[in-house]
Amino acid sequence: MLFPLLLCLLAFIAPLARSCIYHDYCVVGAGPSGLQMGYFLESKGRDYVVFERSNSAGSFYETYPRHRKLISINKRHTGQVNPEFNLRHDWNSLLSHDPDLLVTKYSKEMFPHADALLRYLKDYQTKLGIKVQFNTKVHNIHSVPNATAPDGHVYRLQDQTDQVYVCRTLIMATGMATPNIPPMKGIELAEGYETMSLDPEDYEGKTVLILGRGNSAFEVANGIYGATNLIHMVARSRVRLAWATHYVGDLRAVNNELLDTYQLKSLDGLLESSLSHMVLVKRDDKIHFTYKANDFTPDRFDNIALREPYDVVIRALGFTFDDTVFNQTAVSRGKFRAKKYPAIKHNYESVDSTGMFYAGTASHSLDFRKSAGGFIHGFRYTARALHRLLEWRYEGVRWPSFTVPRSQLLNVIVKRVNEASGTYQMFQVLGDVAVFSEDGLSVTYLEEFPIHLIHELPQRTGIQVFSVLAVVLEYGQNFSGPGNDIFRSDRATGEPSEAHTSNFLHPVLYFYKNLPTEEMMQARDRKSTLPRPDALHHVVEDFTTQFTAQHSHILPLRRFLENIVQQDLRAFFSESCFQLAMTHAEIPEACGSQYMAGHGLLGNPDLLQSASSTGMLNVL
Ligand SMILES: Cc1cc2nc3c(=O)[nH]c(=O)nc-3n(C[C@H](O)[C@H](O)[C@H](O)COP(=O)(O)OP(=O)(O)OC[C@H]3O[C@@H](n4cnc5c(N)ncnc54)[C@H](O)[C@@H]3O)c2cc1C
Ligand SMILES: *[C@@H]1O[C@H](CO)[C@@H](O)[C@H](O)[C@H]1NC(C)=O
Ligand SMILES: *[C@@H]1O[C@H](CO)[C@@H](O)[C@H](O)[C@H]1NC(C)=O
Ligand SMILES: *[C@@H]1O[C@H](CO)[C@@H](O)[C@H](O)[C@H]1NC(C)=O
């Protein structure tokens, strides 16, 4: 085991041998997630490098999506100027301090051409000076013992020229680019999404079968259905519409034209069948999609849906993670449907190997079919969370936070739930956490924390914890689902006393007197974001997603917080405070800034501004 390490050391000494190159952080892959990690490492001045096998950033988008129309929304106008808020509706940009590095400035289309994203990613890398080493294909990744390294080992990587790199911390941002090809007899008769012809002429008058039911399968159907005789689409499970599931990886409206031609009986059709019972057979230049011999007696079923043969079969069954870069037998995979992803912990670390982390779409096993972590608008935030976790673990830098008197907590929460984009996109996954001081008088506020790590918050952030309040955005538990009627007339409520039945995205607050334990986290029911808290509050959903109504949103929230801290948390104009101070023995805490401690709401211009912009200074 020590052999490679020795080689590496010798290489340093012997000037003629090729030295091995060391970095604290190695990121593999310069797609959007690798660039996002590079940005954070660069901004902290860390010793890092990003390896990219191709000669440019974002090369995935040179080929995909094949028909070149992104499915991430590019909303240039929101009626607001707040850049944080606007990111809620800009699904393509990465995070940076540069206000010009936004995809909204690269394309006017709601669903931009993939070339616009490519141009953007190139600019992002060059303008921000992210250190990418192009034309470097990494392979043979394995760990080697190193007693001085914090994890007891380092990672050793090779490129195509057999140059060796040694990395203390490895971040895999290699995406999901290996086509999923099921072990089905005759599958080689199908053309793959990744190489199929895009010329509609090639499908003129053809009868086409598409294997797959996801966005790429429907993207193909949309691209060719004007030319074909008909298209049949087959997959294991029913179609899942993103508008019914709130999961952006499910079928998006921008791709779903074939649903119309199916339901209006215009020859196209969708059906469900497990591919494991089926085979593809070529006869007389046609491809038959049929049952395995033992599973089928033709004379008994003369009306089966797929009895006619096809001219063309297209396979669009998604992508899996490429683990051939590792020098080990196998990489553990996610559970159930997420088995195409590598299995990782909630800190984005491989379950197999300490000190190796995943960023980007490869980290999506954590929130597959739940949240947005597989897409740019989600993983730009999980990459930031990963970087913050790394900063504490390897550099001793605490998770960023700010501390305010508890009288200001209401204002902070109202501001965040109305503008924050990370907790909005990564709903039910990233949440804000307010940590109360031991005496309960002040609150330390952490943004966008991976909420399923809350039981380990002190170890993960370096912040001491007594009582905590988690602020998470959630959809209603019973609302979403492929079969649910999401347009039913009682789908939304405006009634604050019914807030817990809210179906659309709304803030949910979980208060714990003591941090929940690991057992509590494990034992929670699968639908719940967090275990049963000591106090729970739902802020009622809102049609405009502005949780600023005095009576419906703010008053019930204030009552909830008052109940937790056992204090009057009203906010006052300074005249009111003055008046109260002159007429009462005790004054509300929010007046304290003027009359006692000198650092309250009215003394802090930032909070004052945010509070007044949400109407907070009115006495309730
Ligand atoms: C058909 C399709 C369409 C999609 N459309 C969208 C969309 O519109 N919007 C959206 O947000 N998401 C979309 N996605 C999801 C998409 O995969 C991600 O958003 C995004 O590309 C993933 O970014 P990433 O950085 O994690 O991985 P990638 O973009 O795949 O980047 C990985 C990089 O790693 C490099 N690499 C891989 N292996 C090695 C190696 N061994 N050595 C060196 N370099 C290596 C690759 O060359 C690549 O540049 C789509 C996915 C598919 C399959
Ligand atoms: C694993 O490492 C051994 C020894 O360095 C090498 O011979 C082998 O080719 C490597 N395998 C892979 C898949 O990289
Ligand atoms: C061992 O790890 C330390 C700390 O990460 C690093 O500085 C050193 O270069 C490593 N040594 C080798 C031979 O990889
Ligand atoms: C969801 O449905 C279950 C079972 O029907 C029910 O017990 C529960 O109260 C519902 N939850 C909400 C929030 O409506």
GROMACS .gro file of C-alpha atoms in nm, residues 452 454-455 511-526 528-534:
model
   26
  452HIS     CA    1  -3.086   1.640   0.753
  454ILE     CA    2  -2.924   1.919   1.199
  455HIS     CA    3  -2.854   1.661   1.471
  511PHE     CA    4  -3.839   2.424   1.726
  512TYR     CA    5  -3.626   2.184   1.935
  513LYS     CA    6  -3.537   2.257   2.297
  514ASN     CA    7  -3.247   2.018   2.246
  515LEU     CA    8  -3.099   1.904   1.919
  516PRO     CA    9  -3.278   1.600   1.782
  517THR     CA   10  -3.074   1.282   1.816
  518GLU     CA   11  -2.955   1.056   1.538
  519GLU     CA   12  -3.216   0.798   1.648
  520MET     CA   13  -3.490   1.058   1.611
  521MET     CA   14  -3.363   1.146   1.265
  522GLN     CA   15  -3.362   0.779   1.163
  523ALA     CA   16  -3.703   0.708   1.314
  524ARG     CA   17  -3.890   0.994   1.148
  525ASP     CA   18  -4.154   0.892   0.898
  526ARG     CA   19  -4.041   0.900   0.539
  528SER     CA   20  -4.146   1.420   0.716
  529THR     CA   21  -3.858   1.657   0.662
  530LEU     CA   22  -3.760   1.650   1.030
  531PRO     CA   23  -3.856   1.452   1.342
  532ARG     CA   24  -4.139   1.567   1.566
  533PRO     CA   25  -4.033   1.900   1.719
  534ASP     CA   26  -4.123   2.055   2.056
   0.00000   0.00000   0.00000
